Short mmCIF file of C-alpha atoms in Angstrom, two decimals:
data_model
loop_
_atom_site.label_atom_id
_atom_site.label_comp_id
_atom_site.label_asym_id
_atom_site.label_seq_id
_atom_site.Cartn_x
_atom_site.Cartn_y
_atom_site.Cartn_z
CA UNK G 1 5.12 12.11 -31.31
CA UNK G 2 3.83 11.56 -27.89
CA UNK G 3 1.49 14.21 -26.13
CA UNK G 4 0.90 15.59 -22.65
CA UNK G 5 -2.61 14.32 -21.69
CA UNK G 6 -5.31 16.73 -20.78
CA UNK G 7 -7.56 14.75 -18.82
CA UNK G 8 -7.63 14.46 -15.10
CA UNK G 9 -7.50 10.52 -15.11
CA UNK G 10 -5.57 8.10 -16.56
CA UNK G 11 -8.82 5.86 -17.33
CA UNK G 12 -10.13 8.23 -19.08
CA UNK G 13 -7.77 9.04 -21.53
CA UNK G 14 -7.90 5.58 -21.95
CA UNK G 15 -11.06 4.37 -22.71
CA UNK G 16 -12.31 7.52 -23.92
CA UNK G 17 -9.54 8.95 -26.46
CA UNK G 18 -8.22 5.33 -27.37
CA UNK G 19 -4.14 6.39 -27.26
CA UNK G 20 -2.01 3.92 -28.75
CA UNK G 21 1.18 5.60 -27.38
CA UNK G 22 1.54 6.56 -23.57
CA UNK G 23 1.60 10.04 -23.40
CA UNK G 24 5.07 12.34 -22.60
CA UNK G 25 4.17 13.11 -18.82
CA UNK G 26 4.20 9.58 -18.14
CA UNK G 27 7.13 8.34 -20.00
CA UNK G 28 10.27 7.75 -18.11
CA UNK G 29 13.92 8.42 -17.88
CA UNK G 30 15.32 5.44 -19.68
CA UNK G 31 17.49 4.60 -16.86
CA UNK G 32 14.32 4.54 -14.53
CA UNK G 33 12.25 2.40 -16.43
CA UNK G 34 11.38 -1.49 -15.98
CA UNK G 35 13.46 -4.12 -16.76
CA UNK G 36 10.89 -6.96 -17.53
CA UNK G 37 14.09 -9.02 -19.06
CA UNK G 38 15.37 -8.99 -15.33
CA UNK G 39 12.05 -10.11 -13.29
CA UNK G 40 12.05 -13.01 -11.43
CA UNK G 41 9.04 -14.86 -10.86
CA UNK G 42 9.10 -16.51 -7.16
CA UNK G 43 6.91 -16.83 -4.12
CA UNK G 44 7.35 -15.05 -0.93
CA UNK G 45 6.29 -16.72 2.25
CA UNK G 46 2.88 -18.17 2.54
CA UNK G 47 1.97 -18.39 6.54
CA UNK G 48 -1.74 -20.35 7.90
CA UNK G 49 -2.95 -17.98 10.20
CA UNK G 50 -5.26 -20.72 11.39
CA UNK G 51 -2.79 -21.80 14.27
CA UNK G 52 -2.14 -18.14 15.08
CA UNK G 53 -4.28 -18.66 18.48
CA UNK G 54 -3.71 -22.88 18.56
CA UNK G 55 -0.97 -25.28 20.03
CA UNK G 56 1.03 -23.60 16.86
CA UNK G 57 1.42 -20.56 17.81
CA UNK G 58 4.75 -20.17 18.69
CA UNK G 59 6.03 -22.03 15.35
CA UNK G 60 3.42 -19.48 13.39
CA UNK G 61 5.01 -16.17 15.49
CA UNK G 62 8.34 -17.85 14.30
CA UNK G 63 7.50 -17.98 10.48
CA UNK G 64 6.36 -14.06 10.91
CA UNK G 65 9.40 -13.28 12.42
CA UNK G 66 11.56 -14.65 9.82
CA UNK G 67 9.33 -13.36 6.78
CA UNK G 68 9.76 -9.91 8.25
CA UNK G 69 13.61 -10.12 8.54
CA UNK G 70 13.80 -12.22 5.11
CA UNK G 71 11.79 -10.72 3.01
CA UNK G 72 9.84 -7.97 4.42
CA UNK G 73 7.01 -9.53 2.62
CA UNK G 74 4.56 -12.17 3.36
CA UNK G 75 1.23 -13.64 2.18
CA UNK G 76 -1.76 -14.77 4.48
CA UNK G 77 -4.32 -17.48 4.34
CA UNK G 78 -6.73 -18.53 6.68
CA UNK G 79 -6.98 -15.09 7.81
CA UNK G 80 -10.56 -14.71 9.03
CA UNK G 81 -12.01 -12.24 6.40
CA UNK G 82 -14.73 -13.91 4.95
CA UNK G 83 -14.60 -14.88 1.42
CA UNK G 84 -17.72 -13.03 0.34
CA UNK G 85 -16.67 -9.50 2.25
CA UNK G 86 -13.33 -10.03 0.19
CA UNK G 87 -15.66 -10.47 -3.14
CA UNK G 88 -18.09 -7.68 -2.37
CA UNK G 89 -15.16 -5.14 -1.58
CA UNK G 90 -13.53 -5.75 -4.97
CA UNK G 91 -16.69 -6.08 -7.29
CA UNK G 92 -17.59 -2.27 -4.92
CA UNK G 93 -14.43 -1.41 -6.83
CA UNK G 94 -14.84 -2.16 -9.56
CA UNK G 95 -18.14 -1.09 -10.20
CA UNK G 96 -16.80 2.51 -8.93
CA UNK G 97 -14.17 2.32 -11.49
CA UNK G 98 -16.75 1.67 -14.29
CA UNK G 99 -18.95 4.62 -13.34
CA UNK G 100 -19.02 7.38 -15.78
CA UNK G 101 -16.41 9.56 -15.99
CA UNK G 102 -18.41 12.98 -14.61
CA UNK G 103 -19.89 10.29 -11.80
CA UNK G 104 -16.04 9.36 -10.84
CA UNK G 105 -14.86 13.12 -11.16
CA UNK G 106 -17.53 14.41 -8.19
CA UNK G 107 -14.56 12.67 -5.76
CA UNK G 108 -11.55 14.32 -7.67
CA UNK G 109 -8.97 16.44 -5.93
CA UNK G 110 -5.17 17.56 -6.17
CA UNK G 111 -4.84 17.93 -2.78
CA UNK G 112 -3.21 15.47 -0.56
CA UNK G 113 -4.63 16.46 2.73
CA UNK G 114 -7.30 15.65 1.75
CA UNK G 115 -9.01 12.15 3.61
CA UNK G 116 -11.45 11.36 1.31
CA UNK G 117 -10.48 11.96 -2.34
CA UNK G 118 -9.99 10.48 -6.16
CA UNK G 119 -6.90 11.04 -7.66
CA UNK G 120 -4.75 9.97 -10.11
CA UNK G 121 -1.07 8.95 -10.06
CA UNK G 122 0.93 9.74 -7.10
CA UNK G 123 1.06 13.60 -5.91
CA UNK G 124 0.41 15.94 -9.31
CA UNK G 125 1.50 18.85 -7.56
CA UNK G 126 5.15 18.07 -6.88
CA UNK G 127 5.97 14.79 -9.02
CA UNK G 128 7.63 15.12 -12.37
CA UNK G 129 6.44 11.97 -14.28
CA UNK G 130 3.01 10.95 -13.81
CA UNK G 131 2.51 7.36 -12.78
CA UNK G 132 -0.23 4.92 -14.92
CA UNK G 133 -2.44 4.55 -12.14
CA UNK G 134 -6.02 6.20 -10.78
CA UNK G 135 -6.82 5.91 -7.09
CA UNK G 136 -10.01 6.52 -4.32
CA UNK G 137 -8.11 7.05 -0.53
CA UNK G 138 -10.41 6.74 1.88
CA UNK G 139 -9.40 7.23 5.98
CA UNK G 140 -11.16 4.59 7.89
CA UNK G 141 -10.60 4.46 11.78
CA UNK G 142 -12.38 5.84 13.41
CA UNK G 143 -14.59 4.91 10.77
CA UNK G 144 -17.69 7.21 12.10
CA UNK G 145 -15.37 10.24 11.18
CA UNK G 146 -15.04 9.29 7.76
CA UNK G 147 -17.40 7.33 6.29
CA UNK G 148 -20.13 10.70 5.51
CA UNK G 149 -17.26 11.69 3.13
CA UNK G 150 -16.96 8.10 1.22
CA UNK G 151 -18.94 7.89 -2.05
CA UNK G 152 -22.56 7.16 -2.55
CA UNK G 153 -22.40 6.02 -5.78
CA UNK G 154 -22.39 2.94 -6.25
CA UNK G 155 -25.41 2.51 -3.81
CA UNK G 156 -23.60 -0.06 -1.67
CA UNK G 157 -20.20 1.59 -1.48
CA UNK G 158 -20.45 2.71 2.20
CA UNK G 159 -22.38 -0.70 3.37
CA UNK G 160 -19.59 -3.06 1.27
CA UNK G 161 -16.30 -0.62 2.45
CA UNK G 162 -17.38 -0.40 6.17
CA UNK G 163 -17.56 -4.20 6.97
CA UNK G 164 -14.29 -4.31 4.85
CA UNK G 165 -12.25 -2.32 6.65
CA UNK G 166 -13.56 -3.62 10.02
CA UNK G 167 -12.34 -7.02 9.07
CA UNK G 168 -9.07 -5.88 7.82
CA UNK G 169 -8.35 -3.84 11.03
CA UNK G 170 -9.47 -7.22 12.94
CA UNK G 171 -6.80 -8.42 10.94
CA UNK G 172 -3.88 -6.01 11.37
CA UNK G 173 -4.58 -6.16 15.41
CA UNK G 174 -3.81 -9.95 15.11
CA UNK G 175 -0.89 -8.99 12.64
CA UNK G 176 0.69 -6.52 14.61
CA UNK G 177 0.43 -8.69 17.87
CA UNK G 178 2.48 -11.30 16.62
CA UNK G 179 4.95 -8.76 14.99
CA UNK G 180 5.86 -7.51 18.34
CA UNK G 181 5.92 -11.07 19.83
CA UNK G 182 8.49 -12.47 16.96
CA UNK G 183 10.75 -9.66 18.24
CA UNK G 184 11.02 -10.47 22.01
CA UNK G 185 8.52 -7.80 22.88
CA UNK G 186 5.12 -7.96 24.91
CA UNK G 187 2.60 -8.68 22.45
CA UNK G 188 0.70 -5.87 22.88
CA UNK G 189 3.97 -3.33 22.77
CA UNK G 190 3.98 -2.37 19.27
CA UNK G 191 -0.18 -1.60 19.79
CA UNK G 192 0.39 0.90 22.71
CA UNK G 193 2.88 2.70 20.41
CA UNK G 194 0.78 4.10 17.86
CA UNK G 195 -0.76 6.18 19.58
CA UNK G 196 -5.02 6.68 18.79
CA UNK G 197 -4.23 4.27 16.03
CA UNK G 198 -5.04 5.39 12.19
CA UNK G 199 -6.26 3.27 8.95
CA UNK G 200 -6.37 4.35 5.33
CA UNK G 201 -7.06 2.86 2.38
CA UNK G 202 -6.71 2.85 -1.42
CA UNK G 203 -8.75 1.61 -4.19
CA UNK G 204 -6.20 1.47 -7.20
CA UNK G 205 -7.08 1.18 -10.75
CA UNK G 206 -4.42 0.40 -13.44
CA UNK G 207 -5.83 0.80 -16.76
CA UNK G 208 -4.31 -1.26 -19.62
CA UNK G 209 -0.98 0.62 -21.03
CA UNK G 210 -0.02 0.71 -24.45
CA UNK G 211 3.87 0.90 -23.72
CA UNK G 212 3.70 -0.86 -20.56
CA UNK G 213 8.13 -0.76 -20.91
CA UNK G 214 7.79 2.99 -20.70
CA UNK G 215 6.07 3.96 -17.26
CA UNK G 216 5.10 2.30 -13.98
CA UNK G 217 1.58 1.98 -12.13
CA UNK G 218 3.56 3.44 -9.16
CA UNK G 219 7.60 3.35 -9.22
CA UNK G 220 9.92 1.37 -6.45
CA UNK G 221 8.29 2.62 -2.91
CA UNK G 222 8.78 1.87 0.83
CA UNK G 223 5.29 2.31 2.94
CA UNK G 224 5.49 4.89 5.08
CA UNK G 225 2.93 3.21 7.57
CA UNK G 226 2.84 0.37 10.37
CA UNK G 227 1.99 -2.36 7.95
CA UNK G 228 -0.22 -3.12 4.45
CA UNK G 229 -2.71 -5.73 3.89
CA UNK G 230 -3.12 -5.94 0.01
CA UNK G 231 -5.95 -7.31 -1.45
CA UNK G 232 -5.63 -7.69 -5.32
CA UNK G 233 -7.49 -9.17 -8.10
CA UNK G 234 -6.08 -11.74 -10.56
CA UNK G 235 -3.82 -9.85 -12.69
CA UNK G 236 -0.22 -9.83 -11.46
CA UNK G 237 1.46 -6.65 -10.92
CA UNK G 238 3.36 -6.30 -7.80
CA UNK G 239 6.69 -6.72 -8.20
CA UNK G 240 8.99 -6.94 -4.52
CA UNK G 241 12.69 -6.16 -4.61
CA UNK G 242 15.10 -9.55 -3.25
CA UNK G 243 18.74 -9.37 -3.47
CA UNK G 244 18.93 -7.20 -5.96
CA UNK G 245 16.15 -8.30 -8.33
CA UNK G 246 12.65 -7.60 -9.04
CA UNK G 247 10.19 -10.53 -8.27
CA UNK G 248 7.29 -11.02 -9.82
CA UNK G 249 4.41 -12.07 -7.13
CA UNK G 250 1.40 -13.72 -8.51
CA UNK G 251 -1.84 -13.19 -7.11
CA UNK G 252 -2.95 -16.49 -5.29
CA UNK G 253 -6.76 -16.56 -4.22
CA UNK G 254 -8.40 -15.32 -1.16
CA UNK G 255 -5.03 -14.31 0.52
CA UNK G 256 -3.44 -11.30 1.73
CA UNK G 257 -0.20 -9.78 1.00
CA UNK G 258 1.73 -8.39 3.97
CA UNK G 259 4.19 -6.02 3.81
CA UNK G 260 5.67 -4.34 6.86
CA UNK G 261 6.37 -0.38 6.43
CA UNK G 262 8.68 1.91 7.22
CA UNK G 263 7.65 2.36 10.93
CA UNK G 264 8.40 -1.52 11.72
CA UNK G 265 11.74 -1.06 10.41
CA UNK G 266 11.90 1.98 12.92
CA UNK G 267 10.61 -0.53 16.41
CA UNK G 268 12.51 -3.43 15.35
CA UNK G 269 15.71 -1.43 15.36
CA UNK G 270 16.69 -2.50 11.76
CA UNK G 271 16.07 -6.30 12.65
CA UNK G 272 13.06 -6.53 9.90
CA UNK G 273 13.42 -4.00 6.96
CA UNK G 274 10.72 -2.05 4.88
CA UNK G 275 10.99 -2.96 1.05
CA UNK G 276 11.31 -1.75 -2.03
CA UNK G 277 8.64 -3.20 -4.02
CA UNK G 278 6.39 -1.32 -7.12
CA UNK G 279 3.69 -1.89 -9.55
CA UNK G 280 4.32 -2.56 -13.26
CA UNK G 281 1.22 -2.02 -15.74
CA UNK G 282 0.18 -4.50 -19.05
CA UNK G 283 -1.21 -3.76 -22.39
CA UNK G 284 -4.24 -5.81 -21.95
CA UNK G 285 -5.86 -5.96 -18.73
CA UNK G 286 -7.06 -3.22 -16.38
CA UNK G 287 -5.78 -4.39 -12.43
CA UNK G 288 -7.55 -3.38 -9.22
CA UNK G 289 -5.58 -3.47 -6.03
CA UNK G 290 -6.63 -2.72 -2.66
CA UNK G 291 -4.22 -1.96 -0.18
CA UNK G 292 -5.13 -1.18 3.83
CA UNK G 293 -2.77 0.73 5.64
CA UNK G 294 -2.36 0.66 9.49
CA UNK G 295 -1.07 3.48 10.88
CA UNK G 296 -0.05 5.43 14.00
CA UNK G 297 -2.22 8.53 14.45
CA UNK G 298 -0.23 11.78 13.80
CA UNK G 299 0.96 12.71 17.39
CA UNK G 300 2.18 9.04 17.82
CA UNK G 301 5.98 9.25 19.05
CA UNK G 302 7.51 6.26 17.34
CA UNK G 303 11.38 5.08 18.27
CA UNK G 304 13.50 1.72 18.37
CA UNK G 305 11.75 -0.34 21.24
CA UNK G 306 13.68 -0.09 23.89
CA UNK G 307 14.28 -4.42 24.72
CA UNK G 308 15.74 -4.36 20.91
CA UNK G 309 18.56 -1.46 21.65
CA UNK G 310 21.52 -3.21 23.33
CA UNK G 311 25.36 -1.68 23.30
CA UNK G 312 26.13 -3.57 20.73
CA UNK G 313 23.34 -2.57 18.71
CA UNK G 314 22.34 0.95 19.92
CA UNK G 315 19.52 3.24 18.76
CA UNK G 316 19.86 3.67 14.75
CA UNK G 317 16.99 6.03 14.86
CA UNK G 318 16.06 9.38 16.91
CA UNK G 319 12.38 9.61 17.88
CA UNK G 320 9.99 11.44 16.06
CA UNK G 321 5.94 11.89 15.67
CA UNK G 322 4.46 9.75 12.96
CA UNK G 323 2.79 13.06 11.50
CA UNK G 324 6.15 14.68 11.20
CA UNK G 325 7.23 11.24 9.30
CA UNK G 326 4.74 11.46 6.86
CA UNK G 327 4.95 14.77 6.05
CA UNK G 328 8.18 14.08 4.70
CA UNK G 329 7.28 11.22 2.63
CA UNK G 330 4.58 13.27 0.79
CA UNK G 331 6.94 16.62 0.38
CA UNK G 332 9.61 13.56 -1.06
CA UNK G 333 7.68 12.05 -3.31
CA UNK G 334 7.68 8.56 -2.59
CA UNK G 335 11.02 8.64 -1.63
CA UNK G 336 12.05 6.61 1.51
CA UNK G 337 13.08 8.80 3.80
CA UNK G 338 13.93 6.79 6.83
CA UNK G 339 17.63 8.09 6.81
CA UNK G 340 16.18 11.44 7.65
CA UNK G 341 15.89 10.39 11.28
CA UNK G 342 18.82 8.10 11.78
CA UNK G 343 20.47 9.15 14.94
CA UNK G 344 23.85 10.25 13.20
#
């Protein structure tokens, strides 16, 4: 008979009490649970940043623009963070994961206001089912208000994170530039729309699953944010939802998955859509994923841009602040909650 764990992470009960059935708490509905006979395993655009700022540009801005309306996913090479800031930030991760458990549990907290914190699944307080997954948020930008909360331990966390996140915001600048050019807009419109600008981040660690059929690492989810860039290591997990079915997307080396979030779908008036996609767990390999998310600082008043709204296509959402948006996505529970604001 399956139990109701006791310990605060998922790791833990793991590699310390050796389960060979995944406790009740984390088990779901069968109706809710994946289908691995109905995966697909295809590719989602891969787009060479390396023309971004070249004679190319304008066919690069066009393969955004069509990745965002086609698949709300895309995947990034040539993307100017260096290979060995890349390798640093995930072996930083990994050595975090691997510290002992008492070491790891000096981070813990329940509470989701919280910007620096270790936690486990999604949001214990509300959710029902507990996801298979253990996770360090950090807030990043501006990273001088953050980074005296960040961990210490291991000694070159702060050093390894810092340049990190300075490269992926580099990065998401770029990104969110030609995001507002493949629409029509001034390059720089989406940018002056967010306000202060915000960055988080997450450190995720799936531990292996005995029943990986019976739970998820996190269930089908929309981003609330501007956009994610995903960094993960070589074990596949992510799984994006395409006309109707799951797809499988393999890790490929030293890339980036992009995914645009909620608040895109908001700008673009419904021209590029936020997407379901989710994170399915294994029975023999642990999987670190590292996903940056670019935000709009709380007070941020985001609405459909203005050169996208026509008669024929008028406003489908109201306005709103960012902070009020993502309140409601924590109270929901992962829930996309972008009908919420619709206009009727």
């Amino acid at each position: 008979m399956a139990t109701t764990s006791k310990r605060l992470l998922v790791s833990d009960l793991v590699s310390t009490d050796k389960i060979d059935q995944v406790p009740s708490n984390y088990i779901r509905p069968i109706t809710q649970r994946p289908d691995f006979q109905n995966v697909v395993h295809d590719s989602i655009p891969l787009i060479d940043l390396n023309n971004l700022n070249g004679p190319n540009h304008a066919n690069v801005i066009k393969q955004i623009g069509e990745a965002c309306a086609d698949h709300g996913f895309f995947q990034v090479k040539n993307h100017g963070v260096p290979e060995s800031i890349i390798a640093n930030m995930m072996q930083t991760a990994r050595d975090f994961f691997n510290l002992p458990e008492q070491e790891r549990l000096k981070n813990y907290s329940d509470d989701p206001t919280k910007a620096t914190r270790l936690s486990t699944s999604f949001n214990i307080r509300t959710e029902k089912v507990a996801n298979w997954r253990d996770y360090l948020r950090l807030h990043c930008y501006p990273i001088d208000n953050f980074i005296d909360e960040w961990p210490t331990n291991p000694a070159s966390f702060r050093a390894h994170v810092a340049e990190y996140c300075q490269s992926t915001r580099n990065l998401a600048l770029q990104l969110i530039a030609a995001i507002s050019e493949s629409l029509g807009l001034h390059k720089d419109y989406m940018n002056t729309q967010l306000g202060k600008h915000a960055q988080h981040m997450v450190l995720n660690y799936y531990p292996p699953c005995p029943q990986p059929d019976l739970t998820y690492g996190l269930p089908g989810h929309t981003d609330p944010n501007f956009i994610t860039i995903l960094l993960q290591d070589e074990v596949p997990g992510l799984q994006v939802l395409k006309d109707g079915k799951w797809v499988a997307v393999d890790p490929v080396p030293n890339t980036f998955i992009i995914n645009i979030g909620d608040q895109v779908q908001v700008m673009s008036n419904d021209k590029y859509k936020s997407i379901l996609h989710r994170a399915v767990v294994n029975c023999d390999k642990e999987r670190i994923s590292i996903p940056t998310f670019y935000c709009p600082s709380p007070e941020a008043v985001i609405g459909p841009a203005p050169d996208v709204v026509t008669d024929d296509e008028p406003a489908v959402y109201r306005q709103f602040t960012y902070g009020e948006y993502y309140e409601k996505f924590w109270d929901n529970g992962l829930e996309k909650c972008l009908d919420m604001f619709k206009t009727s």
